[in-house]
Tab-separated table of C-alpha atoms in Angstrom:
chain	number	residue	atom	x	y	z
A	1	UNK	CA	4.056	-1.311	-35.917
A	2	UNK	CA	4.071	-0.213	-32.209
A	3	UNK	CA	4.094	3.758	-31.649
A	4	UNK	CA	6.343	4.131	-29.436
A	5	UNK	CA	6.529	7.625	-27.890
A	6	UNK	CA	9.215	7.134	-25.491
A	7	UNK	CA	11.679	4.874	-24.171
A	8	UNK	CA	14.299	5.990	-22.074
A	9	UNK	CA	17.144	3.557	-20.069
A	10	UNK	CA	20.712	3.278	-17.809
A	11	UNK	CA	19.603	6.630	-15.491
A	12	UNK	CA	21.426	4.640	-12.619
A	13	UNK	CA	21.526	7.640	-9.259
A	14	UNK	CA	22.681	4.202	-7.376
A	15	UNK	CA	20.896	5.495	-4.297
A	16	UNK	CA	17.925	4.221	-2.381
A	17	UNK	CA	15.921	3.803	-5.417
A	18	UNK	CA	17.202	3.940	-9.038
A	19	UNK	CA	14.568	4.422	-11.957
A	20	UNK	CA	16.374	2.164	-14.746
A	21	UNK	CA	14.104	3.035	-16.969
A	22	UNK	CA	10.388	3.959	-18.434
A	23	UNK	CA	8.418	5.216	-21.571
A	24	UNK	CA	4.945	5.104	-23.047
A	25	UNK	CA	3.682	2.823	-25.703
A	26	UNK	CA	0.043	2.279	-27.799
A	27	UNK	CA	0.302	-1.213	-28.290
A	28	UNK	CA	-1.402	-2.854	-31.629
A	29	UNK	CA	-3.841	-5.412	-31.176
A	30	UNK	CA	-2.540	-8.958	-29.354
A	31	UNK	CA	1.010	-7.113	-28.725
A	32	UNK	CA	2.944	-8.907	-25.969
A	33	UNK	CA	5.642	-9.621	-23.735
A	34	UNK	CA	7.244	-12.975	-22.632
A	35	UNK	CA	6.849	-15.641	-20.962
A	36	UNK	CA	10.117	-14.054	-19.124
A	37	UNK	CA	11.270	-12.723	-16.154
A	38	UNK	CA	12.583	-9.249	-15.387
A	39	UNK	CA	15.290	-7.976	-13.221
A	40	UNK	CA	13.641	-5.058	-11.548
A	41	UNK	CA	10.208	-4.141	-10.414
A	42	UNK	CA	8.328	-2.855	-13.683
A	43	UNK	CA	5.119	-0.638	-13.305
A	44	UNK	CA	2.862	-0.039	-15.894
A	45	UNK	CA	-0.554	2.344	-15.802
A	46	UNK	CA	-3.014	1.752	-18.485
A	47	UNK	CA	-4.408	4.990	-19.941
A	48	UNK	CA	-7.184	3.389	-22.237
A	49	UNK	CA	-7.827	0.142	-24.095
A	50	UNK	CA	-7.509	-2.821	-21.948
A	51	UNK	CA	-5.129	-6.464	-21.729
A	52	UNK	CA	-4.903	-8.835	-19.787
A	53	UNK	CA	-1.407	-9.635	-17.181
A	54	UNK	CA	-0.337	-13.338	-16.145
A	55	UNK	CA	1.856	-13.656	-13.192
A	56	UNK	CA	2.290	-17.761	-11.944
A	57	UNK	CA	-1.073	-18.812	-12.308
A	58	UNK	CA	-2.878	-15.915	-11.842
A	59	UNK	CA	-4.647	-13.934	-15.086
A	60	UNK	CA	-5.500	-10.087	-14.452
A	61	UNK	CA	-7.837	-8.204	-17.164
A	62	UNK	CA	-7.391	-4.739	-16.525
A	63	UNK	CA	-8.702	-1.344	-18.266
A	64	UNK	CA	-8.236	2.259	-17.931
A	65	UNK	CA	-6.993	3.982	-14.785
A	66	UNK	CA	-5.662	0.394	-13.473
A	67	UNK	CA	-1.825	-0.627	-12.765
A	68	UNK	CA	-0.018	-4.052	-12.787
A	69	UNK	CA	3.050	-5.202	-10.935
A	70	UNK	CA	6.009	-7.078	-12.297
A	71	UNK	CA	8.423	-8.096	-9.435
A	72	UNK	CA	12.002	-8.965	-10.606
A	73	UNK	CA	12.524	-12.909	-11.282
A	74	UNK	CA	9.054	-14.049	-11.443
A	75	UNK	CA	7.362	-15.394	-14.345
A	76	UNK	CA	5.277	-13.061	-16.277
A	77	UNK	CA	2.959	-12.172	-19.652
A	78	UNK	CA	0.862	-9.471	-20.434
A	79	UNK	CA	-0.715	-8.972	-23.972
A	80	UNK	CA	-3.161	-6.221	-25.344
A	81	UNK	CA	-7.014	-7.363	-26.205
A	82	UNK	CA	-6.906	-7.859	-29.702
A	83	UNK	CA	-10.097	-5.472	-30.202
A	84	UNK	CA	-9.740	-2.729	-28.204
A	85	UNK	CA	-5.484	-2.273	-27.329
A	86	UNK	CA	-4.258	-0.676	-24.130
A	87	UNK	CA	-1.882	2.373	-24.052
A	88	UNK	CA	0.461	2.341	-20.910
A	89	UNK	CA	3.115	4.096	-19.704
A	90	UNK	CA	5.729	2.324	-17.250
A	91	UNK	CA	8.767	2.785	-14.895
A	92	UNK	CA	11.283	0.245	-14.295
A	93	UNK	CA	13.061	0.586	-10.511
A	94	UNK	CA	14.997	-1.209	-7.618
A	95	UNK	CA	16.734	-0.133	-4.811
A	96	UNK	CA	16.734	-0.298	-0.942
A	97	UNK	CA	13.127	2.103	-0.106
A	98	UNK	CA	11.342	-0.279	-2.872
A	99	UNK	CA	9.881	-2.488	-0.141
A	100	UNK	CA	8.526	0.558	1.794
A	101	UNK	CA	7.036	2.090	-1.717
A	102	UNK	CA	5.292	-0.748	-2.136
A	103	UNK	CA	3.999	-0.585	1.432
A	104	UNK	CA	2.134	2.777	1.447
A	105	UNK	CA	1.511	2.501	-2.225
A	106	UNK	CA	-0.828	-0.559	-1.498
A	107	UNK	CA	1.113	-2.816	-3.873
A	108	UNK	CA	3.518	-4.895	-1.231
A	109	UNK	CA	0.861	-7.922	-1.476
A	110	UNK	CA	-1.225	-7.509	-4.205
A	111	UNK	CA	-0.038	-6.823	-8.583
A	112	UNK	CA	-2.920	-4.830	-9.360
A	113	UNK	CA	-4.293	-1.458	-8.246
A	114	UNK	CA	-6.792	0.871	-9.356
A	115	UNK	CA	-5.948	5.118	-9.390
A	116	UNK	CA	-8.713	7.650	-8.544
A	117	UNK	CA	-6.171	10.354	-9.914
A	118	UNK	CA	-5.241	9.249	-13.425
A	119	UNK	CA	-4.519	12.659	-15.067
A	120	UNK	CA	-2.031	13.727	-11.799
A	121	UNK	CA	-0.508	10.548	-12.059
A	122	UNK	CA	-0.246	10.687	-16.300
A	123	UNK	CA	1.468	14.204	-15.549
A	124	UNK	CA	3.985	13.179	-13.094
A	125	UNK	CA	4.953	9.911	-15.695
A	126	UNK	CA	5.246	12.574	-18.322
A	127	UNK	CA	7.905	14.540	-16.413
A	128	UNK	CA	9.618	11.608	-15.397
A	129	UNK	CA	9.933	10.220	-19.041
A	130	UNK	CA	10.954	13.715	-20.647
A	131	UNK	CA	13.488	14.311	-17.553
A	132	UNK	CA	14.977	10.726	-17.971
A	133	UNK	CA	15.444	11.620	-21.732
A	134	UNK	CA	17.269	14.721	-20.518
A	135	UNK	CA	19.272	12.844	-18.067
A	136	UNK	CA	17.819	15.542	-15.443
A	137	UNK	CA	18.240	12.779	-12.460
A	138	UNK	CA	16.793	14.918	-9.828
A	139	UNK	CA	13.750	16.211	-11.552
A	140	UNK	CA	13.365	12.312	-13.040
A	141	UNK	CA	13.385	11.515	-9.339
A	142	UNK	CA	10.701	14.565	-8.482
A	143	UNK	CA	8.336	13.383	-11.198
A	144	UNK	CA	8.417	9.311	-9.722
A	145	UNK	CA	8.259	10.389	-6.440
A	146	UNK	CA	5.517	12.172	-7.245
A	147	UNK	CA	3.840	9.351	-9.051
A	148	UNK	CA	4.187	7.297	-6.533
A	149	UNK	CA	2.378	10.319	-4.033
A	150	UNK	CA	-0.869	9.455	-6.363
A	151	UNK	CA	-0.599	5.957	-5.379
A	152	UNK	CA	-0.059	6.127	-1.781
A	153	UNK	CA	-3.403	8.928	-1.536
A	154	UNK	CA	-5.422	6.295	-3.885
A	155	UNK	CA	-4.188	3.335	-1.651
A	156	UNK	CA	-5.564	5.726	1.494
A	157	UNK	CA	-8.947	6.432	-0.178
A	158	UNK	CA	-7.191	9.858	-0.991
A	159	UNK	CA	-7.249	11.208	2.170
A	160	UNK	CA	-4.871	10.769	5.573
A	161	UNK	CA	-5.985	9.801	8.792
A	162	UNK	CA	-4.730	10.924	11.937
A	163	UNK	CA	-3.442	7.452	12.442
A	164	UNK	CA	-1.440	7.453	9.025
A	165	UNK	CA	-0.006	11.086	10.273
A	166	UNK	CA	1.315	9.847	13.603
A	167	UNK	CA	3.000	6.693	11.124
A	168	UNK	CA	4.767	9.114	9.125
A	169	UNK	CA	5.859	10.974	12.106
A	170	UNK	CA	7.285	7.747	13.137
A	171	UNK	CA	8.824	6.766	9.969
A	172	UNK	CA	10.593	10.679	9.768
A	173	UNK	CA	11.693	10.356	13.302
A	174	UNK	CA	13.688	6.919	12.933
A	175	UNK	CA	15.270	8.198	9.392
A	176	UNK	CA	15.962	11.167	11.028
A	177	UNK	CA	17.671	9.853	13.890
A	178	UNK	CA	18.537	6.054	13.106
A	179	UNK	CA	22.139	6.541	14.010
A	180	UNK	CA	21.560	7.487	17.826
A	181	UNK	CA	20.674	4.513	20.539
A	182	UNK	CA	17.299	5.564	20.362
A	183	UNK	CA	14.433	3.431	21.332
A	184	UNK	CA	10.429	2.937	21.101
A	185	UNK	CA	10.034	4.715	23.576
A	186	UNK	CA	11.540	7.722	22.812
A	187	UNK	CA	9.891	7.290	19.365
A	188	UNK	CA	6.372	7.333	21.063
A	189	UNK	CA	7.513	10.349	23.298
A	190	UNK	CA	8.439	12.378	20.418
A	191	UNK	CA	4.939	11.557	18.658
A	192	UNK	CA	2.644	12.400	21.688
A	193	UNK	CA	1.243	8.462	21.907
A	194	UNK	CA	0.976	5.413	23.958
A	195	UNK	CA	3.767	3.262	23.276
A	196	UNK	CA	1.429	0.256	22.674
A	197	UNK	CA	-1.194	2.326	20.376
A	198	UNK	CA	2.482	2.883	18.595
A	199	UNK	CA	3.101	-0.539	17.793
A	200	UNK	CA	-0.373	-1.566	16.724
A	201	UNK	CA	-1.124	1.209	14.305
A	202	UNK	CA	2.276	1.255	12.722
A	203	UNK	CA	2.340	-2.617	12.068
A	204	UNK	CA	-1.006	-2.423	10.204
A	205	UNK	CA	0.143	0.143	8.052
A	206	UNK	CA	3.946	-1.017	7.516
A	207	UNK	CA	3.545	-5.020	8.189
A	208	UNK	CA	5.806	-4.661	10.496
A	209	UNK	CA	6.484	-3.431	13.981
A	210	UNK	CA	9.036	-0.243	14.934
A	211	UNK	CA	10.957	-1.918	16.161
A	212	UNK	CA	11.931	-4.036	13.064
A	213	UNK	CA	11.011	-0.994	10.970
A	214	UNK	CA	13.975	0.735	12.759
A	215	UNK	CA	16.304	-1.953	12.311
A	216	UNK	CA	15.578	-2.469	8.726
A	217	UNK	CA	16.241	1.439	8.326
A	218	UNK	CA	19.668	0.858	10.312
A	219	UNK	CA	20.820	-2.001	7.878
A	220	UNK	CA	20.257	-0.724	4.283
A	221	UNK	CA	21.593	2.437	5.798
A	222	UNK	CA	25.280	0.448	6.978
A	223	UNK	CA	25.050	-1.530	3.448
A	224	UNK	CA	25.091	1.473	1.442
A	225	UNK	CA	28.120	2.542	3.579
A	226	UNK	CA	29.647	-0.717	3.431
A	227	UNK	CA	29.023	-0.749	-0.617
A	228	UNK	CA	30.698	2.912	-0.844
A	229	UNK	CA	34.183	1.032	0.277
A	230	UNK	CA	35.197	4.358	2.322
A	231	UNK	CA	33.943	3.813	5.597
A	232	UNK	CA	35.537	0.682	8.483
A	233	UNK	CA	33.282	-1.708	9.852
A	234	UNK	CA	33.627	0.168	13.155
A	235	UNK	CA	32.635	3.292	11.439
A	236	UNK	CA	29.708	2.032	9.743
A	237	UNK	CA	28.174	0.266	13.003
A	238	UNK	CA	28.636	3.102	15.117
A	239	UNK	CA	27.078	5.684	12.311
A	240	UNK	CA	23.782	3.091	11.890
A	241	UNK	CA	23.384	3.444	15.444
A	242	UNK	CA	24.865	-0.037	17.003
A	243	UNK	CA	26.722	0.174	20.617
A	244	UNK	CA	29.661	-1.741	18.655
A	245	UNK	CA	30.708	-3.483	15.834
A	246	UNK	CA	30.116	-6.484	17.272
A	247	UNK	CA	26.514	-6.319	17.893
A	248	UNK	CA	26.836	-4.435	14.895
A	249	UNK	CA	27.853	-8.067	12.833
A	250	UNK	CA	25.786	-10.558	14.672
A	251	UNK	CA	22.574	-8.447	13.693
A	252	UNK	CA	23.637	-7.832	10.668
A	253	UNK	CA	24.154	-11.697	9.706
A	254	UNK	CA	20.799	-12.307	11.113
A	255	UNK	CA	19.108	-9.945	8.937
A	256	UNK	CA	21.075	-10.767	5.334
A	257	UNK	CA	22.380	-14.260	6.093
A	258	UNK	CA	25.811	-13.072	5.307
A	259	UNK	CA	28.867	-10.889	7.645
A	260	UNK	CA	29.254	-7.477	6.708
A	261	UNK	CA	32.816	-8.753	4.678
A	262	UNK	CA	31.146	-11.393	2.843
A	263	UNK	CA	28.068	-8.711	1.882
A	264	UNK	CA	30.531	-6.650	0.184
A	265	UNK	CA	32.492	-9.914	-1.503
A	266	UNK	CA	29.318	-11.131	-2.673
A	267	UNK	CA	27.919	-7.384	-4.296
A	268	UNK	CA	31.295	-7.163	-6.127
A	269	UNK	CA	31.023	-10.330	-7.525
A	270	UNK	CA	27.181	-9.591	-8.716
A	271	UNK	CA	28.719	-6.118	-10.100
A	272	UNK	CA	31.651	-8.214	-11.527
A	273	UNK	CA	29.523	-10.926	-12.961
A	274	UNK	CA	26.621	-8.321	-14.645
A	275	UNK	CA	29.560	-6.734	-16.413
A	276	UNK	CA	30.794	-9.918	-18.206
């Protein structure tokens, strides 16, 4: 039989990112999981032994200190070497920030990563797993925050360059202020930098420019204010930071595919539907 040491599930915060669940396990020889899919992202670290991880057509081994990827709806196995069985720990999670996690943590174009802090990162997984258990959602949130810290140094070599400092600055800056008409400009103003020297270090880092970095901030902000079903149209386009709610519903369209309305039609009947 499997020791399981902990498994812990449905802590749902429902805010940018929701852990929905996570635990430890040292699996037997040849233990495994699918062929199946999974609804959220699902992070596992391997603390020793080794297995190997199949996503489409591509077979990772991996071994101590490593982590694997599983992104919701694709097609994955994993199984433990039959000799020599890993122990992992693992974190289920989905929200709105996922995309940028996976950004700085290295992970938005690759499944596998290697950690040059294991024990840091074991400790933070451990507070996150005996939190969850408590139902402490703040300090579950502190300890996979702080797990995903570890990753973002490791992904960085473990140290920040001035270049990743003046991103961050960025990234604070339009969070901070996402809801005023600001513009590039005033973004590269506040940092000290040439506009242009903006543009080309912050698109290496984020795969994406500002500019689109800004707007993407703007509409997962107005969806979470369209989801909480207190705030008008006109409200929520004027508080993201759009001139009116016009603008405010042609960009938005562009972005999701659907009106702001038909967003909020289409989430209720994914809420309705998951209940059933």
């Amino acid at each position: 039989m499997n020791t399981i040491k902990h498994r812990a599930e449905n802590l749902n915060n429902g805010g940018s990112v929701t852990v929905y669940y996570c635990g430890y396990e040292k699996c037997e020889g040849g233990h495994f999981w699918g062929p199946a899919v999974r609804n959220q992202y699902l992070l596992h670290y391997v603390i020793s032994g080794k297995g190997t991880y199949t996503v489409g057509e591509e077979t990772y081994t991996l071994h101590a200190n490593e982590c694997f990827l599983i992104r919701p709806g694709e097609r994955t196995y994993y199984i433990a070497d039959r000799e020599d069985p890993w122990e992992y720990m693992w974190v289920a999670f989905d929200g709105f920030d996922v995309l940028e996690i996976l950004r700085r943590t290295g992970l938005v174009s690759q499944y596998t990563t290697k950690l040059e802090n294991g024990d840091e990162f074991i400790r933070y997984m451990h507070e996150m797993i005996d939190e969850f258990n408590k139902g402490s959602l703040f300090k579950v949130m502190s300890g996979f925050y702080g797990a995903m810290s570890v990753l973002e140094e490791s992904a960085h070599g473990g140290a920040y360059t001035r270049e990743h400092e003046y991103v961050n600055k960025a990234i604070g800056y339009i969070k901070s202020n996402y809801g005023y008409p600001i513009q590039i400009s005033d973004l590269a103003r506040h940092i000290g930098i040439d506009r242009t020297y903006l543009y080309r270090i912050f698109s290496a880092s984020e795969s994406m420019s500002p500019k689109q970095y800004l707007m993407q901030v703007r509409i997962n902000a107005a969806k979470k204010m369209l989801l909480a079903g207190t705030y008008t149209v006109s409200e929520t386009a004027l508080s993201c930071g759009f001139s009116d709610s016009a603008s405010f519903c042609g960009r938005f369209k562009r972005c999701t595919g659907m009106t702001p309305k038909e967003f909020v039609a289409d989430s209720h009947k994914q809420k309705s539907s998951s209940n059933t």
